[in-house]
JSON list of C-alpha atoms and ligand atoms in Angstrom, two decimals:
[
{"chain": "R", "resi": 19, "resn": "UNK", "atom": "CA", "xyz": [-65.48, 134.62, 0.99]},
{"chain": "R", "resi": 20, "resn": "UNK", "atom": "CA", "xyz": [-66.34, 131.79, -1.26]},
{"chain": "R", "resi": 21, "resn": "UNK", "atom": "CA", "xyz": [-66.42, 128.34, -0.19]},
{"chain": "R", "resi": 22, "resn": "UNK", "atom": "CA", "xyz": [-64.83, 125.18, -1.45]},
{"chain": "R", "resi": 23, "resn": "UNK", "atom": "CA", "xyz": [-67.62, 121.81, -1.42]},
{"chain": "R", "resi": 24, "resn": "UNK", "atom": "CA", "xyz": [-65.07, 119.18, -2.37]},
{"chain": "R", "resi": 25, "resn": "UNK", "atom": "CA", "xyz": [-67.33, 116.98, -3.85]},
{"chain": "R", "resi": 26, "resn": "UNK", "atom": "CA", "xyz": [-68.93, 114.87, -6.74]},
{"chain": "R", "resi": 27, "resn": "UNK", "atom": "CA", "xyz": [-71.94, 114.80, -8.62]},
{"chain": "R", "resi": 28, "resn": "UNK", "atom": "CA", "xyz": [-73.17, 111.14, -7.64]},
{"chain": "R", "resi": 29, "resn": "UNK", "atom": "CA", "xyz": [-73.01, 112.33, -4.10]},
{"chain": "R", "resi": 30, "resn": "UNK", "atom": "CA", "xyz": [-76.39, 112.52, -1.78]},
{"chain": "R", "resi": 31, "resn": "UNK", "atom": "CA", "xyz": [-74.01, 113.75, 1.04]},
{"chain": "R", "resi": 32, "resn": "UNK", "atom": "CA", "xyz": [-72.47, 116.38, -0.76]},
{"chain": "R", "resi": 33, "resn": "UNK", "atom": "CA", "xyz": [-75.96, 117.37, -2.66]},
{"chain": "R", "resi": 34, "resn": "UNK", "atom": "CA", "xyz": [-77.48, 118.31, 0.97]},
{"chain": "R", "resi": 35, "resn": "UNK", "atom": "CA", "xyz": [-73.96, 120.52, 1.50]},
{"chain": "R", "resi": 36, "resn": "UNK", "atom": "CA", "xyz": [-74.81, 121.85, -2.18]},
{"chain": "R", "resi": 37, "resn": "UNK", "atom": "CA", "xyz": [-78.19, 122.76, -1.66]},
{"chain": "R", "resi": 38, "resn": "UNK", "atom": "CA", "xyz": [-78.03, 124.39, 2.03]},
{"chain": "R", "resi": 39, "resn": "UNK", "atom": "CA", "xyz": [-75.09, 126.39, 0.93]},
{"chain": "R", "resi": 40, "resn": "UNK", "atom": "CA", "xyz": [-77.22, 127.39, -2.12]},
{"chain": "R", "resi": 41, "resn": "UNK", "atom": "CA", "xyz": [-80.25, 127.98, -0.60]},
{"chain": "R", "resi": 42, "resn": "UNK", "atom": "CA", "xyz": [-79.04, 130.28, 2.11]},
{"chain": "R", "resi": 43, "resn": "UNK", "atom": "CA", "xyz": [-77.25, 132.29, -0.90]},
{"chain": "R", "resi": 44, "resn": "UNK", "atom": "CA", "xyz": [-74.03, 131.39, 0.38]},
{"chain": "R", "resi": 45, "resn": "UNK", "atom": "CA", "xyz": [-71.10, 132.09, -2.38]},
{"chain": "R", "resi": 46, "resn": "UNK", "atom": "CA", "xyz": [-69.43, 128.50, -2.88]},
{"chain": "R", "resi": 47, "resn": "UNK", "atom": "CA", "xyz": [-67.86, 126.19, -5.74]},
{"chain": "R", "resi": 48, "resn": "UNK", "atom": "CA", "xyz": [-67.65, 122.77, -6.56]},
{"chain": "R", "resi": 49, "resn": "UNK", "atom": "CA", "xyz": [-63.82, 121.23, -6.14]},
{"chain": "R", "resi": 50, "resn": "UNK", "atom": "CA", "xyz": [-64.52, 117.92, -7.80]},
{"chain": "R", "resi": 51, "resn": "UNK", "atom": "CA", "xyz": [-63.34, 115.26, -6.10]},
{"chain": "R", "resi": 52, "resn": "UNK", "atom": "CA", "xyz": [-62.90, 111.64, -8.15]},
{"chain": "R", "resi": 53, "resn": "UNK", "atom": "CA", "xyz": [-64.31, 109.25, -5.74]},
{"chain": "R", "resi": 54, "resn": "UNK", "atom": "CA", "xyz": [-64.63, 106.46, -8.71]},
{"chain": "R", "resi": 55, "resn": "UNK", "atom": "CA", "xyz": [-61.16, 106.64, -9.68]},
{"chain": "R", "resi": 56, "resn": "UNK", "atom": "CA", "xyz": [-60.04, 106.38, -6.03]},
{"chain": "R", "resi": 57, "resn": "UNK", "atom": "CA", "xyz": [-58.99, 109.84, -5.13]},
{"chain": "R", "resi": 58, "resn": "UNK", "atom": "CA", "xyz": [-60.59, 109.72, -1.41]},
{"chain": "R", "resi": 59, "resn": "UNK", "atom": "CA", "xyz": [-57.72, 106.75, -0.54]},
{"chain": "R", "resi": 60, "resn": "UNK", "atom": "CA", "xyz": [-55.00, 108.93, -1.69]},
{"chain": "R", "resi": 61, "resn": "UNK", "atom": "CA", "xyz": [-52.73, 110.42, 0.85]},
{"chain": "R", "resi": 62, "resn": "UNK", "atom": "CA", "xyz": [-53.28, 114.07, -1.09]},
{"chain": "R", "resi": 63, "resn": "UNK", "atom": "CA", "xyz": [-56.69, 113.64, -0.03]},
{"chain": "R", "resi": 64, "resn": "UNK", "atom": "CA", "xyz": [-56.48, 112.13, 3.55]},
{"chain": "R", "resi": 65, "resn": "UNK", "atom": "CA", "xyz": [-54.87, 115.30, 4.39]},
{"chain": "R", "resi": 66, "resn": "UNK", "atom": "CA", "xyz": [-57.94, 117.33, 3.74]},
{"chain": "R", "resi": 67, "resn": "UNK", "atom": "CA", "xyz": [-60.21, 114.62, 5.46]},
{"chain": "R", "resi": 68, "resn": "UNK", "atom": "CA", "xyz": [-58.49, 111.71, 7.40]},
{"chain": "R", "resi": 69, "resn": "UNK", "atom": "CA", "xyz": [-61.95, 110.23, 7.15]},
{"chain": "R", "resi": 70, "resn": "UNK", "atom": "CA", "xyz": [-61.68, 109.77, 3.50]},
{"chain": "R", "resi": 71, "resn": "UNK", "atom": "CA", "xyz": [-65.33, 110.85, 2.72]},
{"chain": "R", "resi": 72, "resn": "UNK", "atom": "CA", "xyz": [-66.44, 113.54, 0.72]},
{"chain": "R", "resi": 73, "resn": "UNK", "atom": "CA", "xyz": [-68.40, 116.23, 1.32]},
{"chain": "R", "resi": 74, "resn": "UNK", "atom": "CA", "xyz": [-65.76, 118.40, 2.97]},
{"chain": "R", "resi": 75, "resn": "UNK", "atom": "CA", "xyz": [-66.33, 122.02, 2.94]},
{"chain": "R", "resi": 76, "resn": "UNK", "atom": "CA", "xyz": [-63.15, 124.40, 3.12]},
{"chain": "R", "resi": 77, "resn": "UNK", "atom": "CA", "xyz": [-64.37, 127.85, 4.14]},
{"chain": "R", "resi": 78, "resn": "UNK", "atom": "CA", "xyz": [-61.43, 130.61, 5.23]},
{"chain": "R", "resi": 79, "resn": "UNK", "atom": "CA", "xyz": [-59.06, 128.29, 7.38]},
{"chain": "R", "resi": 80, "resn": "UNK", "atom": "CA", "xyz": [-61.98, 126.14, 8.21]},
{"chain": "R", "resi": 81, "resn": "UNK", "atom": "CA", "xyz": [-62.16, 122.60, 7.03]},
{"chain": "R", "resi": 82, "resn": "UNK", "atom": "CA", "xyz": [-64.86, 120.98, 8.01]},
{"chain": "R", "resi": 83, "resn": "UNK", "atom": "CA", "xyz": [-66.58, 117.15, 6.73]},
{"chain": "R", "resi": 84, "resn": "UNK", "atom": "CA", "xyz": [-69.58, 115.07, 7.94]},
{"chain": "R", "resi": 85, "resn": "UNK", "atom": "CA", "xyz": [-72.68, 116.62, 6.23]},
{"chain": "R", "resi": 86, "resn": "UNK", "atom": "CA", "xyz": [-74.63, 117.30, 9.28]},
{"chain": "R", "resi": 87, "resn": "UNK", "atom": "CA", "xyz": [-71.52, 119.14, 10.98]},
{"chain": "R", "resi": 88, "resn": "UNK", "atom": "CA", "xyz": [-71.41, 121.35, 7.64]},
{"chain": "R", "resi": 89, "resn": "UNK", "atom": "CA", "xyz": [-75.26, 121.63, 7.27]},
{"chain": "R", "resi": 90, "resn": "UNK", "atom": "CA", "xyz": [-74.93, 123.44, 11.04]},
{"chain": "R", "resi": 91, "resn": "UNK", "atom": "CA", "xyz": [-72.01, 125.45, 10.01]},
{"chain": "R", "resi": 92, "resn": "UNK", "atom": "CA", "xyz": [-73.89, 127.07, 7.11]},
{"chain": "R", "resi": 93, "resn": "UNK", "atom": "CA", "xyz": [-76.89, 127.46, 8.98]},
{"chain": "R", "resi": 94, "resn": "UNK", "atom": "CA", "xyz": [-74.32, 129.41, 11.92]},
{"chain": "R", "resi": 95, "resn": "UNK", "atom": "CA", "xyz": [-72.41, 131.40, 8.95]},
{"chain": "R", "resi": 96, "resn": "UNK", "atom": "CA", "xyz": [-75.60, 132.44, 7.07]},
{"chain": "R", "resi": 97, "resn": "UNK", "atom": "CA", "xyz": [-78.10, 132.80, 10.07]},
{"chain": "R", "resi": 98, "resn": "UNK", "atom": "CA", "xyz": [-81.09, 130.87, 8.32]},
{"chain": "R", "resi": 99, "resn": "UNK", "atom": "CA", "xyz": [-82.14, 127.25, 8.50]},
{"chain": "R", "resi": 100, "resn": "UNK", "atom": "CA", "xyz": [-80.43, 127.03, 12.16]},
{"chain": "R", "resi": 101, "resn": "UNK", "atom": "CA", "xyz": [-84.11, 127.33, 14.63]},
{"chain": "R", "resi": 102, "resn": "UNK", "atom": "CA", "xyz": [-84.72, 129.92, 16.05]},
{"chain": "R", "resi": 103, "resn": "UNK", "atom": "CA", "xyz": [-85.36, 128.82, 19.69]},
{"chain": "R", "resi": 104, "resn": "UNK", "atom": "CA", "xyz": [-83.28, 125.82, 21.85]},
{"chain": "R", "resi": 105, "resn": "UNK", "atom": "CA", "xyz": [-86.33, 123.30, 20.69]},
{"chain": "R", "resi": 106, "resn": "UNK", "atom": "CA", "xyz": [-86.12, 124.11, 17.09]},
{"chain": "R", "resi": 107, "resn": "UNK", "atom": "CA", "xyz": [-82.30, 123.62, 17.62]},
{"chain": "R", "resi": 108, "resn": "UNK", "atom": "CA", "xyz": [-82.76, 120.17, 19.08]},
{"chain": "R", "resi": 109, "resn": "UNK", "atom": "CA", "xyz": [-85.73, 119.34, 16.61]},
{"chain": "R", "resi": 110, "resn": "UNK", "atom": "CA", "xyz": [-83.17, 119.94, 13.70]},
{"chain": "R", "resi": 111, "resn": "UNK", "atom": "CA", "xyz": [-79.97, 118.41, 15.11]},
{"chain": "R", "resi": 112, "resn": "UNK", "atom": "CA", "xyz": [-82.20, 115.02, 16.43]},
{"chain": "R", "resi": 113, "resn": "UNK", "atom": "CA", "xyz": [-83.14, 114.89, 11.93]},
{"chain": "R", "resi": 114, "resn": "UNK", "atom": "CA", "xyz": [-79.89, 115.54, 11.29]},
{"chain": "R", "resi": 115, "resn": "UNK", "atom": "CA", "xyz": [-78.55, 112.75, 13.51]},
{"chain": "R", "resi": 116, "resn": "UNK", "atom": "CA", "xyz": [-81.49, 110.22, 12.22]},
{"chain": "R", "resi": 117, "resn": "UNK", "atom": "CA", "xyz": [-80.78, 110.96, 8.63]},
{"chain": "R", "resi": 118, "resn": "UNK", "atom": "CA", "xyz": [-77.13, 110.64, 9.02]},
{"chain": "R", "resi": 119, "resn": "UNK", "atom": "CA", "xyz": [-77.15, 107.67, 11.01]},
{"chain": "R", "resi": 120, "resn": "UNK", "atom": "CA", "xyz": [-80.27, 105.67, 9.39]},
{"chain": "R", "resi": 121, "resn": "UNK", "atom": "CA", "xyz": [-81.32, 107.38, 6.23]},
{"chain": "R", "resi": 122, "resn": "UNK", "atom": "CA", "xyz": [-78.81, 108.32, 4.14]},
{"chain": "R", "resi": 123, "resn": "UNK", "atom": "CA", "xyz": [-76.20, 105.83, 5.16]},
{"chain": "R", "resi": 124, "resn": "UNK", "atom": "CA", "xyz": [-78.83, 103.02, 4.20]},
{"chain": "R", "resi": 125, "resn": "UNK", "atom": "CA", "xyz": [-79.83, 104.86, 1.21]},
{"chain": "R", "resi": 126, "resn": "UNK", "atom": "CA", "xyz": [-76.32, 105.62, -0.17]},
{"chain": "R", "resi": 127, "resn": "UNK", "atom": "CA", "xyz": [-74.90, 102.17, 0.29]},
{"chain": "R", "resi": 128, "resn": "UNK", "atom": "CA", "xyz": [-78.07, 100.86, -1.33]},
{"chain": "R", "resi": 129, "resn": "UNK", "atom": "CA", "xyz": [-77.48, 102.93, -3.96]},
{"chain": "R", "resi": 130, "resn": "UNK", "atom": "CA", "xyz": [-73.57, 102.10, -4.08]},
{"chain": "R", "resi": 131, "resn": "UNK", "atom": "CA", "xyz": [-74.43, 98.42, -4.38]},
{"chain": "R", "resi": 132, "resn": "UNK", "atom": "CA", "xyz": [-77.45, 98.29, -6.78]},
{"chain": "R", "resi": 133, "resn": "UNK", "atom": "CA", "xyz": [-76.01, 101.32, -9.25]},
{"chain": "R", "resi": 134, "resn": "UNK", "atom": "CA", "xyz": [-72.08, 101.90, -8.97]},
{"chain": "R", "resi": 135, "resn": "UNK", "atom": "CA", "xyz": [-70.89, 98.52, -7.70]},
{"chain": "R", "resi": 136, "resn": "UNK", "atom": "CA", "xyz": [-70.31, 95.96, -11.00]},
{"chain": "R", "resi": 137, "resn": "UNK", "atom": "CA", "xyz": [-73.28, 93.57, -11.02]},
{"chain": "R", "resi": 138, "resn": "UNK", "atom": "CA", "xyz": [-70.70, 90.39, -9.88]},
{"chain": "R", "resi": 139, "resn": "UNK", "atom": "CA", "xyz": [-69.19, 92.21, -6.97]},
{"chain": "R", "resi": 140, "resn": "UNK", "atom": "CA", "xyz": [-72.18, 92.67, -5.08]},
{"chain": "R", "resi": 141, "resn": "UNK", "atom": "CA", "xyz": [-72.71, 90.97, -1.92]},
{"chain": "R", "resi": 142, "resn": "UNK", "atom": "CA", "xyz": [-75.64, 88.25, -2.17]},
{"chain": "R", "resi": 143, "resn": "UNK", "atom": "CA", "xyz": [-78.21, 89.49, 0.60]},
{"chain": "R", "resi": 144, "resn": "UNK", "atom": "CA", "xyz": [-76.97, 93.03, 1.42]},
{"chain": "R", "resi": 145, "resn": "UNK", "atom": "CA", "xyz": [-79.05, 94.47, -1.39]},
{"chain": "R", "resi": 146, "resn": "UNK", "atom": "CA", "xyz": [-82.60, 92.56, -0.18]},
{"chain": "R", "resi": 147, "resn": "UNK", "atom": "CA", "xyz": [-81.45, 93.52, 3.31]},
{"chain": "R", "resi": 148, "resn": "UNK", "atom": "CA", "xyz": [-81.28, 97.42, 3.24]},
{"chain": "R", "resi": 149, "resn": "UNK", "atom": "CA", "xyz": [-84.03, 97.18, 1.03]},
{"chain": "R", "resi": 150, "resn": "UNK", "atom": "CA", "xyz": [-86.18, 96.23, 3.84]},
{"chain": "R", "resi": 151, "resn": "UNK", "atom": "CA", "xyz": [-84.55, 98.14, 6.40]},
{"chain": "R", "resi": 152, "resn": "UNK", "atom": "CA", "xyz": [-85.39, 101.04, 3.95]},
{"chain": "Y", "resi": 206, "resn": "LIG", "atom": "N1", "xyz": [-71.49, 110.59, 7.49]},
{"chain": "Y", "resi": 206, "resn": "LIG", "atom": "C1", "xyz": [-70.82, 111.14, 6.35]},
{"chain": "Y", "resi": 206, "resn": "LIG", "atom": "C2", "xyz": [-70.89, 110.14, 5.22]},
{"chain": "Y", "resi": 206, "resn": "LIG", "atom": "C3", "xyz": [-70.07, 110.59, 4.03]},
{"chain": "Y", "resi": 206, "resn": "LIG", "atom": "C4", "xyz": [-69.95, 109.51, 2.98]},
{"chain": "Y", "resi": 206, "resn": "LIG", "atom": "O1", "xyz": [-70.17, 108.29, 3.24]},
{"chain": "Y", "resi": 206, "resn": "LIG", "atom": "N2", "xyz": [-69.59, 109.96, 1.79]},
{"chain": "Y", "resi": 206, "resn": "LIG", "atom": "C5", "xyz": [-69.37, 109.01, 0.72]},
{"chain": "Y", "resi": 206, "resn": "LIG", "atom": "C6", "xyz": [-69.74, 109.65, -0.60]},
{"chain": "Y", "resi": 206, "resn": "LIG", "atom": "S1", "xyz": [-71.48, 110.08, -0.61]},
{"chain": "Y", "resi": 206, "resn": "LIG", "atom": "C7", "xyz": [-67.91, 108.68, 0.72]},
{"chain": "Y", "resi": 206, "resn": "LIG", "atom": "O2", "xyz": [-67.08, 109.56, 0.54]},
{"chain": "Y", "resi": 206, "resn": "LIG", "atom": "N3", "xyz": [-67.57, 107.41, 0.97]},
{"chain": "Y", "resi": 206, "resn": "LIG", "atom": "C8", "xyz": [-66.21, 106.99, 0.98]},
{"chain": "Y", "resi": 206, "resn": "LIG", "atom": "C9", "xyz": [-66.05, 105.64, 1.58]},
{"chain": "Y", "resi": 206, "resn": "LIG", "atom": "O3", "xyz": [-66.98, 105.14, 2.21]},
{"chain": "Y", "resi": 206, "resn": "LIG", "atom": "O4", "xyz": [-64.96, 105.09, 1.41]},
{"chain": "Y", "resi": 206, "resn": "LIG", "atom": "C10", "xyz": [-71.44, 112.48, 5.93]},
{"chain": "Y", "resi": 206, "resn": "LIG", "atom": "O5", "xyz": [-72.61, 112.69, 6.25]},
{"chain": "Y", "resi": 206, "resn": "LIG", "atom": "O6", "xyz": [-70.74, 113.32, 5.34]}
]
């Protein structure tokens, strides 16, 4: 069954969904989603993901978001990249946790700010800030 990654190329979250889902062989394509143009606040999409974040990764009836809650489902689905013992579990879901919660959230709003985010709309400070949290 192929997969559906709703996502977009700008994406860090949806690039670790891409490239599990890729490098376990898993079939899957790309439903682009138009973050820039506002498409996560539309009701359409807040259907498929209350959350209004992309990646979300549509597999049978499953519909799944958060990265690191699809990053385990494709390691389940494709039996690779999962651990095989209960410490390698842990040791992969306590990265998973850390990246989600310090990593890339620091690094993608970084990013947002300093790249996607018109230079007179940024927030004075915020940029030096996660900068150094970085
Ligand atoms: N913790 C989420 C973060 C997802 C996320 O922040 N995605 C960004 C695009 S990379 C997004 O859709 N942001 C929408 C928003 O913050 O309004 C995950 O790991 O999937």
């Amino acid at each position: 069954m192929t997969a559906q990654l709703y996502c977009f190329g700008e994406s860090g979250n949806a690039y670790k969904c891409a490239l599990a889902l890729t490098l376990t062989g898993q079939p899957w394509q790309a439903r682009y989603v138009d973050f820039f143009n506002g498409e996560t606040r539309t009701p359409e999409y807040r259907a498929i993901n209350a959350m209004g974040e992309v990646p979300v990764l549509v597999t049978g009836d499953q519909t799944l978001s958060q990265s690191g809650a699809i990053l385990l489902c494709v390691a389940e689905q494709s039996g690779q990249m999962g651990g095989a013992t209960a410490a390698e579990r842990a040791e992969i879901l306590r990265w998973i946790l850390w990246d989600n919660h310090k990593l890339s959230t620091q690094i993608g709003t970084t990013r947002f700010l300093m790249n996607f985010l018109p230079e007179a709309k940024r927030p004075v400070g915020v940029i030096p800030f996660f900068q150094g949290r970085l």
